[in-house]
JSON list of C-alpha atoms in Angstrom, two decimals:
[
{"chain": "A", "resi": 1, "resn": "UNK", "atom": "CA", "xyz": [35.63, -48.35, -14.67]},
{"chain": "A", "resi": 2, "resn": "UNK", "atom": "CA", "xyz": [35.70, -51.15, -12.06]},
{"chain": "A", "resi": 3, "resn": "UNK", "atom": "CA", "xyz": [39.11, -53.10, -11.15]},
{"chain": "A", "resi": 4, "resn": "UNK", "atom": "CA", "xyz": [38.48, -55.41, -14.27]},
{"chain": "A", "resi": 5, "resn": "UNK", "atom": "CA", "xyz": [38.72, -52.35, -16.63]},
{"chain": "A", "resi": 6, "resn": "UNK", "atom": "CA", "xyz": [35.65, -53.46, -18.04]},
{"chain": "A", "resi": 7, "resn": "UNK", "atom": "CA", "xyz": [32.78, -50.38, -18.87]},
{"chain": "A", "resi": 8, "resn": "UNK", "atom": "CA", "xyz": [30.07, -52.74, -17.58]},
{"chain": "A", "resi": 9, "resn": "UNK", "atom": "CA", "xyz": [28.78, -52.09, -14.60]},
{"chain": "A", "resi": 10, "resn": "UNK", "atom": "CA", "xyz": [29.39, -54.46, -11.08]},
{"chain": "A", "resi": 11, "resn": "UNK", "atom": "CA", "xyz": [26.06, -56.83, -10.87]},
{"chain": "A", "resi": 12, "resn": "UNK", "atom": "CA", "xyz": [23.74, -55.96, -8.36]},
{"chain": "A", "resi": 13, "resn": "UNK", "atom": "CA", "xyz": [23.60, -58.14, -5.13]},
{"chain": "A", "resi": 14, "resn": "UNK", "atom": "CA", "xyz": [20.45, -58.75, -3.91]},
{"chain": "A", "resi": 15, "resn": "UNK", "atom": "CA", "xyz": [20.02, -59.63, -0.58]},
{"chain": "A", "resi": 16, "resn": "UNK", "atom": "CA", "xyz": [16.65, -61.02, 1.20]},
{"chain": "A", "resi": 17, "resn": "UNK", "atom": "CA", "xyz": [14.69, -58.97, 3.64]},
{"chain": "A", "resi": 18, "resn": "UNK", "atom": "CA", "xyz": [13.92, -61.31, 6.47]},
{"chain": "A", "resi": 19, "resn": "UNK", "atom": "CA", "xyz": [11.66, -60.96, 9.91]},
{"chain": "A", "resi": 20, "resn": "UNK", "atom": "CA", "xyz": [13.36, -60.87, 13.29]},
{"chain": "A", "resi": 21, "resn": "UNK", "atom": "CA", "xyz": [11.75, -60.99, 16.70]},
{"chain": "A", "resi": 22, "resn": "UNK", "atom": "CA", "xyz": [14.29, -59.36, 19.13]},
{"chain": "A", "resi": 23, "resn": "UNK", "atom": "CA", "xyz": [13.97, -59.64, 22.83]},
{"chain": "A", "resi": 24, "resn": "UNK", "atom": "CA", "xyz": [15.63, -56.70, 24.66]},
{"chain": "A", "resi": 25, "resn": "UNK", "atom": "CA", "xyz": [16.05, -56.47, 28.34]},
{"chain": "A", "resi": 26, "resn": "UNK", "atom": "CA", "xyz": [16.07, -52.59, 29.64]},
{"chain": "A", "resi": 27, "resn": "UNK", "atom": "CA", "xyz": [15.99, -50.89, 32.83]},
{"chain": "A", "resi": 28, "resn": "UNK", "atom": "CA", "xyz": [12.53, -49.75, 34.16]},
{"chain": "A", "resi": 29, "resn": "UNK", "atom": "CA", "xyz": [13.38, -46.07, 33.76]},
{"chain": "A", "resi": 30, "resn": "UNK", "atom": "CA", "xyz": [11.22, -42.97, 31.98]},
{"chain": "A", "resi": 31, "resn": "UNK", "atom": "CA", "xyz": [13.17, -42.75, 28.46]},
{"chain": "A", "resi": 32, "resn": "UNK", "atom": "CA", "xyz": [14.12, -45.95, 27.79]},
{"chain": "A", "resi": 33, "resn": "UNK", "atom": "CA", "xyz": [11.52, -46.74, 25.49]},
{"chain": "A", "resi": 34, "resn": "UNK", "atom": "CA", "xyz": [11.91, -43.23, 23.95]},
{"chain": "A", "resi": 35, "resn": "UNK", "atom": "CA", "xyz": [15.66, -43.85, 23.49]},
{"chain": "A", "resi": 36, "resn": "UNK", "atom": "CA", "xyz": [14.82, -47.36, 21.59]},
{"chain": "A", "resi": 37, "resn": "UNK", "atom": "CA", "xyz": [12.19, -45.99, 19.57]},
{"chain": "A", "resi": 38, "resn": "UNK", "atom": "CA", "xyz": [14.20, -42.94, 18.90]},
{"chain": "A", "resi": 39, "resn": "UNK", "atom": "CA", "xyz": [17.37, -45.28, 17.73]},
{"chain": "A", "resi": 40, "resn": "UNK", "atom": "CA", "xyz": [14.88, -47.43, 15.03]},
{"chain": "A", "resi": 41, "resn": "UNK", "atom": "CA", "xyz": [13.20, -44.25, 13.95]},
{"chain": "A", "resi": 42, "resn": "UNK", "atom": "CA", "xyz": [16.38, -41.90, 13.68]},
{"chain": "A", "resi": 43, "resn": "UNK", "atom": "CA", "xyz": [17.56, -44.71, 11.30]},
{"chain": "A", "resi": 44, "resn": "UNK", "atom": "CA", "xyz": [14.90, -45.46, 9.20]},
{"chain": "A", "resi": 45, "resn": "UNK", "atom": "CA", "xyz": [14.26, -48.70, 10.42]},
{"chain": "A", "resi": 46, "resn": "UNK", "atom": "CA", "xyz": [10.79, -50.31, 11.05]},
{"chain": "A", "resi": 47, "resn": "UNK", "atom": "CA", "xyz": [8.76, -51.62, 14.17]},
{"chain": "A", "resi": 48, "resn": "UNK", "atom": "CA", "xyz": [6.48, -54.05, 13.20]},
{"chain": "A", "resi": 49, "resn": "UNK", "atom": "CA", "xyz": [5.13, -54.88, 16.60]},
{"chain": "A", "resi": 50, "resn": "UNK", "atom": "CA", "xyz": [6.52, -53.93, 20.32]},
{"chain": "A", "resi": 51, "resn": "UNK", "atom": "CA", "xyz": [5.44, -55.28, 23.52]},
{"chain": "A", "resi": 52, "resn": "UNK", "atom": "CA", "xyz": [6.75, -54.18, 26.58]},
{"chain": "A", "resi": 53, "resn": "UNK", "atom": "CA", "xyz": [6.72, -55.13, 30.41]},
{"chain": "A", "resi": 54, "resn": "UNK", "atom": "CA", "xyz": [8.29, -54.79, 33.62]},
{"chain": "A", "resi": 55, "resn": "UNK", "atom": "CA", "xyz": [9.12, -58.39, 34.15]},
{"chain": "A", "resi": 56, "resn": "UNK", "atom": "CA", "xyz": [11.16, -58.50, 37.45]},
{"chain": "A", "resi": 57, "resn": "UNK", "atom": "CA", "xyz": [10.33, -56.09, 39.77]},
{"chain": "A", "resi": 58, "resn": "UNK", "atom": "CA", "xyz": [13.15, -56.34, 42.47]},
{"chain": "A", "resi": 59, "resn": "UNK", "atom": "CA", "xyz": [15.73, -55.41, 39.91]},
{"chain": "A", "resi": 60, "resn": "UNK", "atom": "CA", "xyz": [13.31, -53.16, 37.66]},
{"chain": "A", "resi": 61, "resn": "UNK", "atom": "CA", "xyz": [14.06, -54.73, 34.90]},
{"chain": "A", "resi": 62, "resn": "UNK", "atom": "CA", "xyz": [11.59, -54.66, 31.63]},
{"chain": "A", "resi": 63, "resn": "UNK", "atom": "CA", "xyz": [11.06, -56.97, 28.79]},
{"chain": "A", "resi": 64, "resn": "UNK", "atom": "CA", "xyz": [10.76, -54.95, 25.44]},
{"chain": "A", "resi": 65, "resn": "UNK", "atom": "CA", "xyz": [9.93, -57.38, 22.07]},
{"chain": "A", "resi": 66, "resn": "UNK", "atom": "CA", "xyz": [10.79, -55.97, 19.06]},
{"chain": "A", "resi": 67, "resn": "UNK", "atom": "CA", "xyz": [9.41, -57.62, 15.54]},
{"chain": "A", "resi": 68, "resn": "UNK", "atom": "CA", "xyz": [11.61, -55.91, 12.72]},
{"chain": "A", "resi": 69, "resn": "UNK", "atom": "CA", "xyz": [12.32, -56.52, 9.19]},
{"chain": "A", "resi": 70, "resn": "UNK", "atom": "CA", "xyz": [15.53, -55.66, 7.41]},
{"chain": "A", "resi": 71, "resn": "UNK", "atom": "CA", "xyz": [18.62, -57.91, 5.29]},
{"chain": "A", "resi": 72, "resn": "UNK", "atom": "CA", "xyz": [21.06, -59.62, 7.45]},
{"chain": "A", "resi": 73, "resn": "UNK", "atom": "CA", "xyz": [23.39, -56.79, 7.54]},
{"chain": "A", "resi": 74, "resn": "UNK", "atom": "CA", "xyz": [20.67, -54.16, 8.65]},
{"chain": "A", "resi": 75, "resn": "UNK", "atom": "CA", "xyz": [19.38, -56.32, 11.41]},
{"chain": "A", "resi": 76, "resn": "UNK", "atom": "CA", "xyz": [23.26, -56.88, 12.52]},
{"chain": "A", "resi": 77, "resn": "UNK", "atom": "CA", "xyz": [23.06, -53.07, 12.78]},
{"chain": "A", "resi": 78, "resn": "UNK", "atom": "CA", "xyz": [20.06, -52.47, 14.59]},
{"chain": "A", "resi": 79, "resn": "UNK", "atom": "CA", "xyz": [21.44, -55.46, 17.22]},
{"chain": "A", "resi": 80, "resn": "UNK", "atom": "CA", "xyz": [24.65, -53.67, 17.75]},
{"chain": "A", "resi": 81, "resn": "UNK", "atom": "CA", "xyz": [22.76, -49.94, 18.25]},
{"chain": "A", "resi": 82, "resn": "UNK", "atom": "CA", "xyz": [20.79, -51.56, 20.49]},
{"chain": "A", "resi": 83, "resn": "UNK", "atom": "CA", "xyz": [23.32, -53.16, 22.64]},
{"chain": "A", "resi": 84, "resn": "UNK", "atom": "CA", "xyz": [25.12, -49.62, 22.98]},
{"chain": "A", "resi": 85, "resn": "UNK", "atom": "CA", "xyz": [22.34, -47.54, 24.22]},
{"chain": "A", "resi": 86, "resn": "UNK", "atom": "CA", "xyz": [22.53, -47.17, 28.16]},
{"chain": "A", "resi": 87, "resn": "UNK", "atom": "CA", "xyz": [19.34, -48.54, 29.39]},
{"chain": "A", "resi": 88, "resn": "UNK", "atom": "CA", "xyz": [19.53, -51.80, 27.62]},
{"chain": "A", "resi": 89, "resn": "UNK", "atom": "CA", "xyz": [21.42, -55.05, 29.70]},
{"chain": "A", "resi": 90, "resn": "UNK", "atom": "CA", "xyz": [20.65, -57.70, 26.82]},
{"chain": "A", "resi": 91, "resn": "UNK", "atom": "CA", "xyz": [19.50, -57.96, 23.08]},
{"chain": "A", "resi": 92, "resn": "UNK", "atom": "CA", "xyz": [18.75, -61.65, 21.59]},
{"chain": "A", "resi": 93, "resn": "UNK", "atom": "CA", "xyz": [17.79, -62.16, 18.46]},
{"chain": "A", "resi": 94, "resn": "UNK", "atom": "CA", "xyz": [15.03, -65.25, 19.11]},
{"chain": "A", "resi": 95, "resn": "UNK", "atom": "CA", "xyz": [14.53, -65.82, 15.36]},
{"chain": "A", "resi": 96, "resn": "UNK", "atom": "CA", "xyz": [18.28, -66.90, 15.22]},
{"chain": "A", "resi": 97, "resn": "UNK", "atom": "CA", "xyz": [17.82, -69.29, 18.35]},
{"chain": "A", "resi": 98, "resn": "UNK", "atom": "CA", "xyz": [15.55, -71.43, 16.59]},
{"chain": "A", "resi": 99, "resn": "UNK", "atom": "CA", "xyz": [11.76, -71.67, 16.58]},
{"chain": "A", "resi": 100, "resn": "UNK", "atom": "CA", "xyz": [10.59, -68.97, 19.24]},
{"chain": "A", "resi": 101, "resn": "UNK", "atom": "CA", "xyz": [7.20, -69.10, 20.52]},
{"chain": "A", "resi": 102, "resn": "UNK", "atom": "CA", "xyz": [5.08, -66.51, 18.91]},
{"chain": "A", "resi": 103, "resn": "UNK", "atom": "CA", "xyz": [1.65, -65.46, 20.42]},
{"chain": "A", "resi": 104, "resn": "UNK", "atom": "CA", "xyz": [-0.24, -62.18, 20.43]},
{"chain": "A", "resi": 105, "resn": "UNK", "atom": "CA", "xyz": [-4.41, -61.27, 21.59]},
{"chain": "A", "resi": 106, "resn": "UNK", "atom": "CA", "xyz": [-6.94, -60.00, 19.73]},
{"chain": "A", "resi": 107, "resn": "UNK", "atom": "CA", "xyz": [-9.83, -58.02, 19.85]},
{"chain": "A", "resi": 108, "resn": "UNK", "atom": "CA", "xyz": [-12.45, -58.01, 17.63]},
{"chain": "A", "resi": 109, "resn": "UNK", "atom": "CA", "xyz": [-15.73, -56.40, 17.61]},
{"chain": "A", "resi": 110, "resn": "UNK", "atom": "CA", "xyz": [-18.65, -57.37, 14.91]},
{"chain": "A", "resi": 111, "resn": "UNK", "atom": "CA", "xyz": [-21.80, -56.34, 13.99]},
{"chain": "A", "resi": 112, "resn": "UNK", "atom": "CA", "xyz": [-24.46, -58.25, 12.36]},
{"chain": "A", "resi": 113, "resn": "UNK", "atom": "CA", "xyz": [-27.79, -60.05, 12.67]},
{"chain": "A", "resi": 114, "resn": "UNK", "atom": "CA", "xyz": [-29.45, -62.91, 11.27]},
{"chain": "A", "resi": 115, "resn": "UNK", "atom": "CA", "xyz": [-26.98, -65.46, 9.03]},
{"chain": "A", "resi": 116, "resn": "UNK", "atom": "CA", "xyz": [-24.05, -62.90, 9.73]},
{"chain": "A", "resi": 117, "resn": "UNK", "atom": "CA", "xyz": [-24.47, -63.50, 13.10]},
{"chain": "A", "resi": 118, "resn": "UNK", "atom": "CA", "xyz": [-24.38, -67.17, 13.35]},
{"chain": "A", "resi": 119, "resn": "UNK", "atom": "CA", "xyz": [-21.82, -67.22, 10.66]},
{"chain": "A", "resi": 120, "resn": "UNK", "atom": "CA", "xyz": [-19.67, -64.85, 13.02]},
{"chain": "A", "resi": 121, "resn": "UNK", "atom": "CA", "xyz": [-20.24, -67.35, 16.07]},
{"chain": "A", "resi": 122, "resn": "UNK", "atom": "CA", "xyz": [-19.24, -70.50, 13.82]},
{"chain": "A", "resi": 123, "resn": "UNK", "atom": "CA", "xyz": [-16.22, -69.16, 12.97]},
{"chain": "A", "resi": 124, "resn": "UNK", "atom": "CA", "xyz": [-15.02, -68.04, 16.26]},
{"chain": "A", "resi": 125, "resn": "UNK", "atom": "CA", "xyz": [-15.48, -71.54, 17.79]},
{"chain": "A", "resi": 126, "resn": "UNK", "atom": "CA", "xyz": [-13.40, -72.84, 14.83]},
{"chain": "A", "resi": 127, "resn": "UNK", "atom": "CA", "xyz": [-10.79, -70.51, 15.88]},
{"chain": "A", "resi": 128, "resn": "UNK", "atom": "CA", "xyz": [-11.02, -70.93, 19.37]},
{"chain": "A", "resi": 129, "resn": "UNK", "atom": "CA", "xyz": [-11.70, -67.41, 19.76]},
{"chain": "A", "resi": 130, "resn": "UNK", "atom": "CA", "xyz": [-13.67, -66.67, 23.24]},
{"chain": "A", "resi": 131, "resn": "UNK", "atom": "CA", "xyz": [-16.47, -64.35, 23.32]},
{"chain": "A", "resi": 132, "resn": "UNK", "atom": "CA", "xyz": [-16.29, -61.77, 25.91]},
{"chain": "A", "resi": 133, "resn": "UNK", "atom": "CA", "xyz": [-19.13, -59.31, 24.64]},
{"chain": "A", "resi": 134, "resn": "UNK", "atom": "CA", "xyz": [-22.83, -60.17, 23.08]},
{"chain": "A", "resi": 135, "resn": "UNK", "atom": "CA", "xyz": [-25.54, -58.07, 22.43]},
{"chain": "A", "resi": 136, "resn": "UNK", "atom": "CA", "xyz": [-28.26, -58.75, 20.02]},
{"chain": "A", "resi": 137, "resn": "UNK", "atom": "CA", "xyz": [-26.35, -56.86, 17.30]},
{"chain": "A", "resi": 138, "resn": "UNK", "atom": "CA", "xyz": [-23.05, -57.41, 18.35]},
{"chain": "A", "resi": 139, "resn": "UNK", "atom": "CA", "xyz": [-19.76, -59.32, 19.43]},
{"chain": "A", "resi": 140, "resn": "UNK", "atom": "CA", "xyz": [-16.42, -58.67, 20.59]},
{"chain": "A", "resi": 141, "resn": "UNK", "atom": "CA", "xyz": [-14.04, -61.75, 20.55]},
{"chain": "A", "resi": 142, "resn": "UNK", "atom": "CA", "xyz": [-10.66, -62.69, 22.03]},
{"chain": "A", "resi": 143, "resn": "UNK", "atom": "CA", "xyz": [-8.41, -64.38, 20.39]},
{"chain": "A", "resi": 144, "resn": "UNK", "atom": "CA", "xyz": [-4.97, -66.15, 20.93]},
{"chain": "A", "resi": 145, "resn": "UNK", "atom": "CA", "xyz": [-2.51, -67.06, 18.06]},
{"chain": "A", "resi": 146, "resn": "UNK", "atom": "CA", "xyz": [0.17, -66.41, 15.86]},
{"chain": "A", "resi": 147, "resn": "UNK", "atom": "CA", "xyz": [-0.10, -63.03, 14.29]},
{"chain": "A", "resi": 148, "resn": "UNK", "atom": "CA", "xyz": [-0.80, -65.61, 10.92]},
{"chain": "A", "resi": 149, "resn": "UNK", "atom": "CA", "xyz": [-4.16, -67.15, 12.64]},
{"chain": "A", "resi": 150, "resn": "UNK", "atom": "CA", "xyz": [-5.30, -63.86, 13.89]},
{"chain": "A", "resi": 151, "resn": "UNK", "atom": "CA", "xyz": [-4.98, -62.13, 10.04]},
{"chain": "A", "resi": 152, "resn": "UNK", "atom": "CA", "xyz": [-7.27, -65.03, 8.91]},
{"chain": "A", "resi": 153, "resn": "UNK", "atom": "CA", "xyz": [-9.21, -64.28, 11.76]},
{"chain": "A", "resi": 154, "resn": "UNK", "atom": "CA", "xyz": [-9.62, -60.73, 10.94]},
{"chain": "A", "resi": 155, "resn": "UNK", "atom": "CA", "xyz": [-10.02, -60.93, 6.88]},
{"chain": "A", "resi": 156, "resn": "UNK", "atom": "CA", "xyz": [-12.72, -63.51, 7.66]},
{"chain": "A", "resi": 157, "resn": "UNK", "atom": "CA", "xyz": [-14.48, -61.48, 9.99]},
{"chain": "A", "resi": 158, "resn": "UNK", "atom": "CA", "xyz": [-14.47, -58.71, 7.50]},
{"chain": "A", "resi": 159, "resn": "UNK", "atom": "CA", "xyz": [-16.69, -60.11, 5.37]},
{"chain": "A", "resi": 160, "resn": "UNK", "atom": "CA", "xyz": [-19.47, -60.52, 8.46]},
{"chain": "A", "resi": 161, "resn": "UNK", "atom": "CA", "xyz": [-19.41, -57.48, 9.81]},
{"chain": "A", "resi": 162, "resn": "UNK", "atom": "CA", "xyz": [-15.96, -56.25, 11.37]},
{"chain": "A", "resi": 163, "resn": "UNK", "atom": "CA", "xyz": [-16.11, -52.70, 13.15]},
{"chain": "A", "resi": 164, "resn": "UNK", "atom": "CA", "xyz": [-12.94, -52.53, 14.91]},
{"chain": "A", "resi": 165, "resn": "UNK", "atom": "CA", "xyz": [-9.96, -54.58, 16.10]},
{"chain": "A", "resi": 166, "resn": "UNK", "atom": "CA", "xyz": [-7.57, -53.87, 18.43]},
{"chain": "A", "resi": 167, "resn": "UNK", "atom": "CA", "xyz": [-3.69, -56.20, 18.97]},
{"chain": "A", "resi": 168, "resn": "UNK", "atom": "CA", "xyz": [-1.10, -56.32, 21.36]},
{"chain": "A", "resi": 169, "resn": "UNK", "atom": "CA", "xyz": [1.83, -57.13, 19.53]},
{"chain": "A", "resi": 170, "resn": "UNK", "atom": "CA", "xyz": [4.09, -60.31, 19.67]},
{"chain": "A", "resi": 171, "resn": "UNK", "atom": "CA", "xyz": [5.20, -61.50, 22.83]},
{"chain": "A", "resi": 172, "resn": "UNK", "atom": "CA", "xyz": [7.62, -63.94, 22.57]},
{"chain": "A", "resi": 173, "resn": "UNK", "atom": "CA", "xyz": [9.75, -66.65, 23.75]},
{"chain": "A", "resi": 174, "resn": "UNK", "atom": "CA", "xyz": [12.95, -68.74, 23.29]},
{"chain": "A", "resi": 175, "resn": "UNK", "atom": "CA", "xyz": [11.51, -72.92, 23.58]},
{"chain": "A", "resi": 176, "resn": "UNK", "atom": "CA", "xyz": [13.60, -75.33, 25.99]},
{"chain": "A", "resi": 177, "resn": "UNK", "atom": "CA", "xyz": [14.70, -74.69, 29.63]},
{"chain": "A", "resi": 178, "resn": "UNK", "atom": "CA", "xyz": [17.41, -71.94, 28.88]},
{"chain": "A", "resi": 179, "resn": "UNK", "atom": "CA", "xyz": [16.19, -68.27, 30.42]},
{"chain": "A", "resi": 180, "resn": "UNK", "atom": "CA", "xyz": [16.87, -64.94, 28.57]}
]
């Protein structure tokens, strides 16, 4: 029985699974990217995307993004693991600063001929996507967006012809004048 003596059971509290875009700042070191991957993994958590660069050479310092779901509490969790591992200087959670800057690139090859073709072309420049390949059968298009445009980009593409695709994950950024 619970603390009200009562046989029914506590309600259920259900609590909202959210997206976060974390921005971690590492040393440039072999393992480091193991250790992080081995931290989410080793606790059932999921990557959704992860970028990573060296981003100031002088003090080897790298730039990993991290886009992660979980409730409030879990991503509390996977913030405070991640500050404690030994490569890692800085973890911000950008989704709580406000509206981050989300981009990520695009690949995309298609094949087609005739009305597919054109169709394929048409859509591209209403996209903005560049094209960086053309043979007389095929495409392969860049494209620049939110990871929203690019999955229009993609189901609409899959209709003409679509072969392959290939992303780089979020990379993102805090807006205003204030660094990481």
């Amino acid at each position: 029985m619970n603390a009200m003596n009562t046989h029914y059971p506590e309600p259920v509290r259900v609590e909202t699974v959210n997206r976060h875009t974390l921005a971690v700042i590492v040393d440039n070191e072999p393992g480091a990217l193991a250790r992080i991957s081995g931290m989410f993994s080793g606790r059932g958590y999921n990557i959704e995307s992860l970028t990573v660069s060296e981003t100031e050479e002088a003090r080897h310092l790298s730039r990993i993004t991290i886009v992660t779901t979980g409730t409030n509490a879990v991503i509390e969790q996977i913030k405070a693991q991640l500050d404690r591992l030994v490569p890692v200087h800085r973890v911000v959670d950008l989704t709580l600063q406000g509206n981050a800057l989300e981009r990520e690139i695009c690949l995309v090859k298609v094949v087609g001929q005739g009305e597919h073709r054109s169709e394929a072309l048409r859509l591209a420049a209403a996209f903005g996507a560049k094209t960086l390949d053309a043979t007389l059968n095929s495409f392969v298009f860049e494209l620049t967006g939110s990871t929203e445009e690019i999955d229009r980009f993609i189901r609409l593409m899959s209709v003409i012809g679509l072969v392959e695709i290939c992303r780089t994950g979020i990379a993102a950024m805090g807006r205003g004048a204030e660094p990481l």
